[in-house]
Amino acid sequence: MSQPLIGAHMSIAGGLHLAFERGASVGCSTIQIFTKNNNQWYAKPLTDEEIRLFKSSQKIFKIKPVAAHTAYLINLCASNQDILEKSRLAFTEELRRCEMLGIPYLIFHPGAHTGAGESEGIKKIIESLNLAHDQTKNFKVKSVLETTAGQGSSIGYRFEQLRKIIDGVDNPERMKVCIDTSHIFAAGYDIRNEIVYRKTMTEFNNIVGIKKLAVIHCNDSKKELGSRVDRHEHIGKGTIGKEAFRLIMQDKRLVKIPKILETPKGADLAEDKMNLAVLRKLANKSKLPISD
Ligand code: ZN
Ligand code: MN
Ligand code: MN
C-alpha cells in the first residue's frame, strides 16, 4: 500500500528550512507553513541563502508539495481602506515569497466584509486578486481560496461564494480551493457518514469542481454542524468523528490531494504524530473504497 500524502502545519521558528526537519520527524510527506511571521504585515525580503537552504532541505526530507498559508491579518475585502491596502500589498508579497521558494499553493481566507454585505465583499476580493495577479504575471503559485466556517462576516462558507470569486477574476486559472473539514462542517456541510459525505462532495464537485481542489485541511471540530464557529479538534475526538476522515482517506479522487492537519499541538509535536497515525490507519482500514 502506498503511503498517503499527509502532513501538518509546521513552525518556521529559527528558519524557514527547519519546517522540513520538523515535518519529517513526525512522518509528514507534505507540510504547510507560514512564509513569514503570521502576526505581522511585512517581512524582510528573503535572502538567496534562505531560498537555497529551503530548497535543499525540501529535497533532503522529500516533502512535496509544500503549501503556504497567508498571515491572519490579511483581509482582501476590508471596509477600512488602510487595512485593505495593507492586505493587498501583503498578499502580493506573500505570492512573491512563495514563487521564490518554489511553493505551489498560497492558501488564504477569502475575507470578512465587516458589514458591507456579501456581494460587496466578493466584488472587493475579486478586485484584490486581480491587482495581485497583475503584479505577479506568469507566476506558477496558485491563489488558494479556503472554505470558511462563516464566523462573523467572513465569506467562503458556501461553495457558491468560492465559485463567484473564481468566475469573477480575470485569470481563473490562477485560482484553486482548499477544503477545511472543520470549517465546512461548522458551515453546515455534513460529512459524518457515507451518504452525507457523498452528498457534500457531489455538491462541491458540481459547484466548484474537484479539479479546482488543491489541498484538504483535515481537522475535527469542537463545535456542532452549522454552528458557524471555527474550533479545531484532534481527528476522531470532535463532533465530526473518524468515519468522515476514513471516507476522505479512501476517496480515490483525493489520493493526490495533500491532506494537512491544523490540530492543536505542543512543542514536541506528539499530537501531530498521534493524528497522523490515525489518518494512516483510516487510509488502510478495510471497507470498500468509494469512488464517486
Ligand atoms: Zn486557514
Ligand atoms: Mn484551515
Ligand atoms: Mn480554522
GROMACS .gro file of C-alpha atoms and ligand atoms in nm:
model
  295
    1MET     CA    1   0.000   0.000   0.000
    2SER     CA    2   0.145   0.335  -0.099
    3GLN     CA    3   0.194   0.598   0.169
    4PRO     CA    4  -0.083   0.858   0.191
    5LEU     CA    5   0.001   1.222   0.118
    6ILE     CA    6  -0.046   1.360   0.470
    7GLY     CA    7   0.118   1.620   0.690
    8ALA     CA    8   0.065   1.908   0.928
    9HIS     CA    9   0.123   2.278   0.964
   10MET     CA   10   0.484   2.323   1.077
   11SER     CA   11   0.657   2.606   1.259
   12ILE     CA   12   0.930   2.805   1.081
   13ALA     CA   13   1.089   2.921   1.408
   14GLY     CA   14   1.465   2.958   1.362
   15GLY     CA   15   1.445   2.949   0.982
   16LEU     CA   16   1.204   2.851   0.704
   17HIS     CA   17   1.402   2.538   0.614
   18LEU     CA   18   1.360   2.393   0.964
   19ALA     CA   19   0.996   2.317   0.887
   20PHE     CA   20   1.107   2.019   0.676
   21GLU     CA   21   1.309   1.857   0.953
   22ARG     CA   22   1.017   1.905   1.194
   23GLY     CA   23   0.769   1.763   0.946
   24ALA     CA   24   0.988   1.464   0.868
   25SER     CA   25   1.036   1.392   1.239
   26VAL     CA   26   0.665   1.312   1.272
   27GLY     CA   27   0.629   1.139   0.935
   28CYS     CA   28   0.489   1.414   0.711
   29SER     CA   29   0.510   1.367   0.334
   30THR     CA   30   0.365   1.717   0.284
   31ILE     CA   31   0.354   2.026   0.508
   32GLN     CA   32   0.200   2.370   0.541
   33ILE     CA   33   0.395   2.675   0.663
   34PHE     CA   34   0.371   3.049   0.703
   35THR     CA   35   0.646   3.202   0.488
   36LYS     CA   36   0.684   3.482   0.746
   37ASN     CA   37   0.566   3.580   1.094
   38ASN     CA   38   0.189   3.541   1.068
   39ASN     CA   39   0.113   3.827   1.308
   40GLN     CA   40   0.297   4.090   1.105
   41TRP     CA   41   0.212   4.266   0.783
   42TYR     CA   42   0.554   4.258   0.622
   43ALA     CA   43   0.882   4.072   0.650
   44LYS     CA   44   1.241   4.126   0.548
   45PRO     CA   45   1.291   4.010   0.190
   46LEU     CA   46   1.411   3.653   0.151
   47THR     CA   47   1.785   3.617   0.102
   48ASP     CA   48   1.942   3.390  -0.161
   49GLU     CA   49   2.083   3.183   0.124
   50GLU     CA   50   1.738   3.131   0.282
   51ILE     CA   51   1.597   3.023  -0.054
   52ARG     CA   52   1.886   2.786  -0.118
   53LEU     CA   53   1.859   2.629   0.229
   54PHE     CA   54   1.482   2.591   0.190
   55LYS     CA   55   1.507   2.416  -0.145
   56SER     CA   56   1.789   2.186  -0.041
   57SER     CA   57   1.613   2.087   0.283
   58GLN     CA   58   1.296   2.010   0.090
   59LYS     CA   59   1.494   1.769  -0.129
   60ILE     CA   60   1.670   1.605   0.164
   61PHE     CA   61   1.350   1.539   0.356
   62LYS     CA   62   1.145   1.451   0.044
   63ILE     CA   63   0.844   1.661   0.139
   64LYS     CA   64   0.620   1.757  -0.152
   65PRO     CA   65   0.418   1.964  -0.202
   66VAL     CA   66   0.457   2.248   0.047
   67ALA     CA   67   0.153   2.469   0.100
   68ALA     CA   68   0.179   2.818   0.245
   69HIS     CA   69  -0.090   2.994   0.448
   70THR     CA   70  -0.118   3.374   0.446
   71ALA     CA   71  -0.091   3.586   0.761
   72TYR     CA   72  -0.419   3.614   0.952
   73LEU     CA   73  -0.414   3.995   0.931
   74ILE     CA   74  -0.489   3.991   0.561
   75ASN     CA   75  -0.848   4.078   0.467
   76LEU     CA   76  -0.892   4.119   0.092
   77CYS     CA   77  -1.234   4.281   0.136
   78ALA     CA   78  -1.172   4.501   0.440
   79SER     CA   79  -1.402   4.806   0.453
   80ASN     CA   80  -1.124   5.008   0.613
   81GLN     CA   81  -0.921   5.147   0.322
   82ASP     CA   82  -0.592   5.139   0.514
   83ILE     CA   83  -0.633   4.771   0.606
   84LEU     CA   84  -0.747   4.690   0.253
   85GLU     CA   85  -0.436   4.847   0.101
   86LYS     CA   86  -0.205   4.679   0.351
   87SER     CA   87  -0.379   4.348   0.282
   88ARG     CA   88  -0.334   4.382  -0.092
   89LEU     CA   89   0.035   4.466  -0.058
   90ALA     CA   90   0.093   4.187   0.193
   91PHE     CA   91  -0.092   3.929  -0.018
   92THR     CA   92   0.109   4.019  -0.329
   93GLU     CA   93   0.428   4.000  -0.123
   94GLU     CA   94   0.330   3.653   0.000
   95LEU     CA   95   0.274   3.539  -0.360
   96ARG     CA   96   0.628   3.660  -0.436
   97ARG     CA   97   0.775   3.472  -0.140
   98CYS     CA   98   0.601   3.151  -0.247
   99GLU     CA   99   0.721   3.187  -0.604
  100MET     CA  100   1.081   3.238  -0.487
  101LEU     CA  101   1.061   2.935  -0.258
  102GLY     CA  102   0.900   2.715  -0.524
  103ILE     CA  103   0.580   2.677  -0.320
  104PRO     CA  104   0.285   2.592  -0.547
  105TYR     CA  105  -0.005   2.691  -0.318
  106LEU     CA  106  -0.080   3.004  -0.116
  107ILE     CA  107  -0.388   2.934   0.096
  108PHE     CA  108  -0.593   3.230   0.222
  109HIS     CA  109  -0.930   3.304   0.376
  110PRO     CA  110  -1.142   3.494   0.122
  111GLY     CA  111  -1.213   3.781   0.362
  112ALA     CA  112  -1.460   3.935   0.606
  113HIS     CA  113  -1.686   4.211   0.472
  114THR     CA  114  -1.734   4.364   0.821
  115GLY     CA  115  -2.085   4.486   0.749
  116ALA     CA  116  -2.059   4.591   0.383
  117GLY     CA  117  -2.252   4.283   0.274
  118GLU     CA  118  -2.152   3.963   0.095
  119SER     CA  119  -2.184   4.079  -0.265
  120GLU     CA  120  -1.984   4.393  -0.192
  121GLY     CA  121  -1.724   4.176  -0.017
  122ILE     CA  122  -1.698   3.934  -0.307
  123LYS     CA  123  -1.656   4.224  -0.550
  124LYS     CA  124  -1.368   4.361  -0.342
  125ILE     CA  125  -1.199   4.021  -0.310
  126ILE     CA  126  -1.210   3.984  -0.690
  127GLU     CA  127  -1.059   4.332  -0.730
  128SER     CA  128  -0.785   4.248  -0.478
  129LEU     CA  129  -0.698   3.924  -0.655
  130ASN     CA  130  -0.686   4.095  -0.995
  131LEU     CA  131  -0.448   4.358  -0.857
  132ALA     CA  132  -0.224   4.092  -0.701
  133HIS     CA  133  -0.223   3.874  -1.013
  134ASP     CA  134  -0.147   4.174  -1.237
  135GLN     CA  135   0.165   4.238  -1.035
  136THR     CA  136   0.277   3.877  -1.041
  137LYS     CA  137   0.225   3.786  -1.408
  138ASN     CA  138   0.329   3.434  -1.514
  139PHE     CA  139   0.374   3.317  -1.155
  140LYS     CA  140   0.324   2.945  -1.101
  141VAL     CA  141   0.194   2.973  -0.742
  142LYS     CA  142  -0.183   2.937  -0.716
  143SER     CA  143  -0.405   3.158  -0.501
  144VAL     CA  144  -0.598   2.904  -0.297
  145LEU     CA  145  -0.933   3.008  -0.151
  146GLU     CA  146  -1.007   2.829   0.177
  147THR     CA  147  -1.360   2.733   0.275
  148THR     CA  148  -1.458   2.908   0.599
  149ALA     CA  149  -1.685   2.834   0.894
  150GLY     CA  150  -1.878   3.154   0.826
  151GLN     CA  151  -1.782   3.305   1.158
  152GLY     CA  152  -1.868   3.676   1.190
  153SER     CA  153  -1.889   3.836   0.846
  154SER     CA  154  -1.643   3.602   0.678
  155ILE     CA  155  -1.710   3.496   0.321
  156GLY     CA  156  -1.644   3.146   0.188
  157TYR     CA  157  -1.887   2.936   0.392
  158ARG     CA  158  -2.085   2.842   0.081
  159PHE     CA  159  -1.927   2.671  -0.221
  160GLU     CA  160  -2.125   2.918  -0.438
  161GLN     CA  161  -1.925   3.209  -0.293
  162LEU     CA  162  -1.597   3.045  -0.394
  163ARG     CA  163  -1.737   2.984  -0.743
  164LYS     CA  164  -1.838   3.350  -0.775
  165ILE     CA  165  -1.486   3.463  -0.685
  166ILE     CA  166  -1.322   3.220  -0.928
  167ASP     CA  167  -1.559   3.324  -1.207
  168GLY     CA  168  -1.506   3.691  -1.128
  169VAL     CA  169  -1.127   3.711  -1.152
  170ASP     CA  170  -0.952   3.789  -1.481
  171ASN     CA  171  -0.730   3.480  -1.452
  172PRO     CA  172  -0.937   3.196  -1.305
  173GLU     CA  173  -0.654   2.955  -1.388
  174ARG     CA  174  -0.456   3.119  -1.106
  175MET     CA  175  -0.721   3.008  -0.854
  176LYS     CA  176  -0.754   2.684  -0.657
  177VAL     CA  177  -0.954   2.584  -0.349
  178CYS     CA  178  -0.877   2.431  -0.009
  179ILE     CA  179  -1.145   2.238   0.179
  180ASP     CA  180  -1.110   2.263   0.557
  181THR     CA  181  -1.318   1.982   0.708
  182SER     CA  182  -1.387   2.163   1.037
  183HIS     CA  183  -1.484   2.480   0.851
  184ILE     CA  184  -1.727   2.319   0.606
  185PHE     CA  185  -1.881   2.118   0.891
  186ALA     CA  186  -1.930   2.430   1.104
  187ALA     CA  187  -2.073   2.596   0.792
  188GLY     CA  188  -2.337   2.323   0.769
  189TYR     CA  189  -2.194   2.069   0.522
  190ASP     CA  190  -2.223   1.725   0.683
  191ILE     CA  191  -1.961   1.456   0.612
  192ARG     CA  192  -2.013   1.220   0.908
  193ASN     CA  193  -2.129   0.916   0.712
  194GLU     CA  194  -2.103   0.790   0.357
  195ILE     CA  195  -2.444   0.919   0.246
  196VAL     CA  196  -2.392   1.278   0.357
  197TYR     CA  197  -2.023   1.273   0.262
  198ARG     CA  198  -2.117   1.182  -0.095
  199LYS     CA  199  -2.385   1.450  -0.100
  200THR     CA  200  -2.141   1.718   0.017
  201MET     CA  201  -1.868   1.608  -0.225
  202THR     CA  202  -2.115   1.597  -0.515
  203GLU     CA  203  -2.225   1.949  -0.427
  204PHE     CA  204  -1.863   2.062  -0.411
  205ASN     CA  205  -1.789   1.894  -0.743
  206ASN     CA  206  -2.092   2.047  -0.913
  207ILE     CA  207  -2.029   2.399  -0.790
  208VAL     CA  208  -1.651   2.430  -0.755
  209GLY     CA  209  -1.517   2.112  -0.918
  210ILE     CA  210  -1.278   1.852  -0.777
  211LYS     CA  211  -1.028   1.973  -1.040
  212LYS     CA  212  -1.003   2.303  -0.852
  213LEU     CA  213  -0.923   2.128  -0.523
  214ALA     CA  214  -0.558   2.179  -0.421
  215VAL     CA  215  -0.543   2.095  -0.051
  216ILE     CA  216  -0.760   1.947   0.225
  217HIS     CA  217  -0.717   2.072   0.582
  218CYS     CA  218  -0.800   1.771   0.798
  219ASN     CA  219  -0.935   1.898   1.128
  220ASP     CA  220  -1.205   1.757   1.352
  221SER     CA  221  -1.435   2.018   1.510
  222LYS     CA  222  -1.517   2.113   1.867
  223LYS     CA  223  -1.842   2.272   1.750
  224GLU     CA  224  -2.166   2.135   1.608
  225LEU     CA  225  -2.278   2.108   1.246
  226GLY     CA  226  -2.389   2.451   1.125
  227SER     CA  227  -2.260   2.631   1.437
  228ARG     CA  228  -2.058   2.874   1.220
  229VAL     CA  229  -1.789   2.861   1.488
  230ASP     CA  230  -1.431   2.765   1.397
  231ARG     CA  231  -1.262   2.545   1.663
  232HIS     CA  232  -1.033   2.262   1.561
  233GLU     CA  233  -1.013   1.926   1.743
  234HIS     CA  234  -0.796   1.614   1.715
  235ILE     CA  235  -0.902   1.367   1.446
  236GLY     CA  236  -1.182   1.143   1.575
  237LYS     CA  237  -1.219   1.331   1.903
  238GLY     CA  238  -1.459   1.600   1.788
  239THR     CA  239  -1.811   1.639   1.655
  240ILE     CA  240  -1.716   1.513   1.305
  241GLY     CA  241  -1.570   1.176   1.404
  242LYS     CA  242  -1.340   0.921   1.241
  243GLU     CA  243  -1.572   0.791   0.970
  244ALA     CA  244  -1.557   1.120   0.776
  245PHE     CA  245  -1.178   1.100   0.771
  246ARG     CA  246  -1.187   0.736   0.661
  247LEU     CA  247  -1.408   0.840   0.370
  248ILE     CA  248  -1.164   1.118   0.277
  249MET     CA  249  -0.856   0.899   0.313
  250GLN     CA  250  -1.014   0.626   0.099
  251ASP     CA  251  -1.170   0.851  -0.164
  252LYS     CA  252  -0.988   0.763  -0.489
  253ARG     CA  253  -1.050   1.111  -0.631
  254LEU     CA  254  -0.847   1.261  -0.346
  255VAL     CA  255  -0.541   1.035  -0.347
  256LYS     CA  256  -0.313   1.306  -0.491
  257ILE     CA  257  -0.453   1.589  -0.279
  258PRO     CA  258  -0.231   1.681   0.019
  259LYS     CA  259  -0.417   1.632   0.347
  260ILE     CA  260  -0.283   1.864   0.615
  261LEU     CA  261  -0.358   1.882   0.987
  262GLU     CA  262  -0.414   2.210   1.169
  263THR     CA  263  -0.498   2.048   1.501
  264PRO     CA  264  -0.385   2.164   1.847
  265LYS     CA  265  -0.031   2.067   1.947
  266GLY     CA  266   0.257   2.124   2.182
  267ALA     CA  267   0.626   2.184   2.114
  268ASP     CA  268   0.716   1.812   2.099
  269LEU     CA  269   0.463   1.754   1.815
  270ALA     CA  270   0.329   1.443   1.993
  271GLU     CA  271  -0.026   1.532   1.890
  272ASP     CA  272   0.075   1.556   1.523
  273LYS     CA  273   0.225   1.210   1.547
  274MET     CA  274  -0.096   1.081   1.704
  275ASN     CA  275  -0.327   1.244   1.446
  276LEU     CA  276  -0.112   1.135   1.151
  277ALA     CA  277  -0.119   0.779   1.286
  278VAL     CA  278  -0.499   0.796   1.298
  279LEU     CA  279  -0.518   0.919   0.936
  280ARG     CA  280  -0.275   0.650   0.822
  281LYS     CA  281  -0.476   0.380   0.992
  282LEU     CA  282  -0.800   0.509   0.841
  283ALA     CA  283  -0.640   0.509   0.495
  284ASN     CA  284  -0.573   0.139   0.529
  285LYS     CA  285  -0.883   0.036   0.719
  286SER     CA  286  -1.060  -0.231   0.521
  287LYS     CA  287  -1.401  -0.129   0.399
  288LEU     CA  288  -1.495  -0.092   0.038
  289PRO     CA  289  -1.314   0.211  -0.101
  290ILE     CA  290  -1.553   0.460  -0.251
  291SER     CA  291  -1.508   0.611  -0.593
  292ASP     CA  292  -1.767   0.870  -0.680
  293ZN      ZN  293  -0.692   2.884   0.704
  294MN      MN  294  -0.776   2.563   0.763
  295MN      MN  295  -0.994   2.728   1.133
   0.00000   0.00000   0.00000
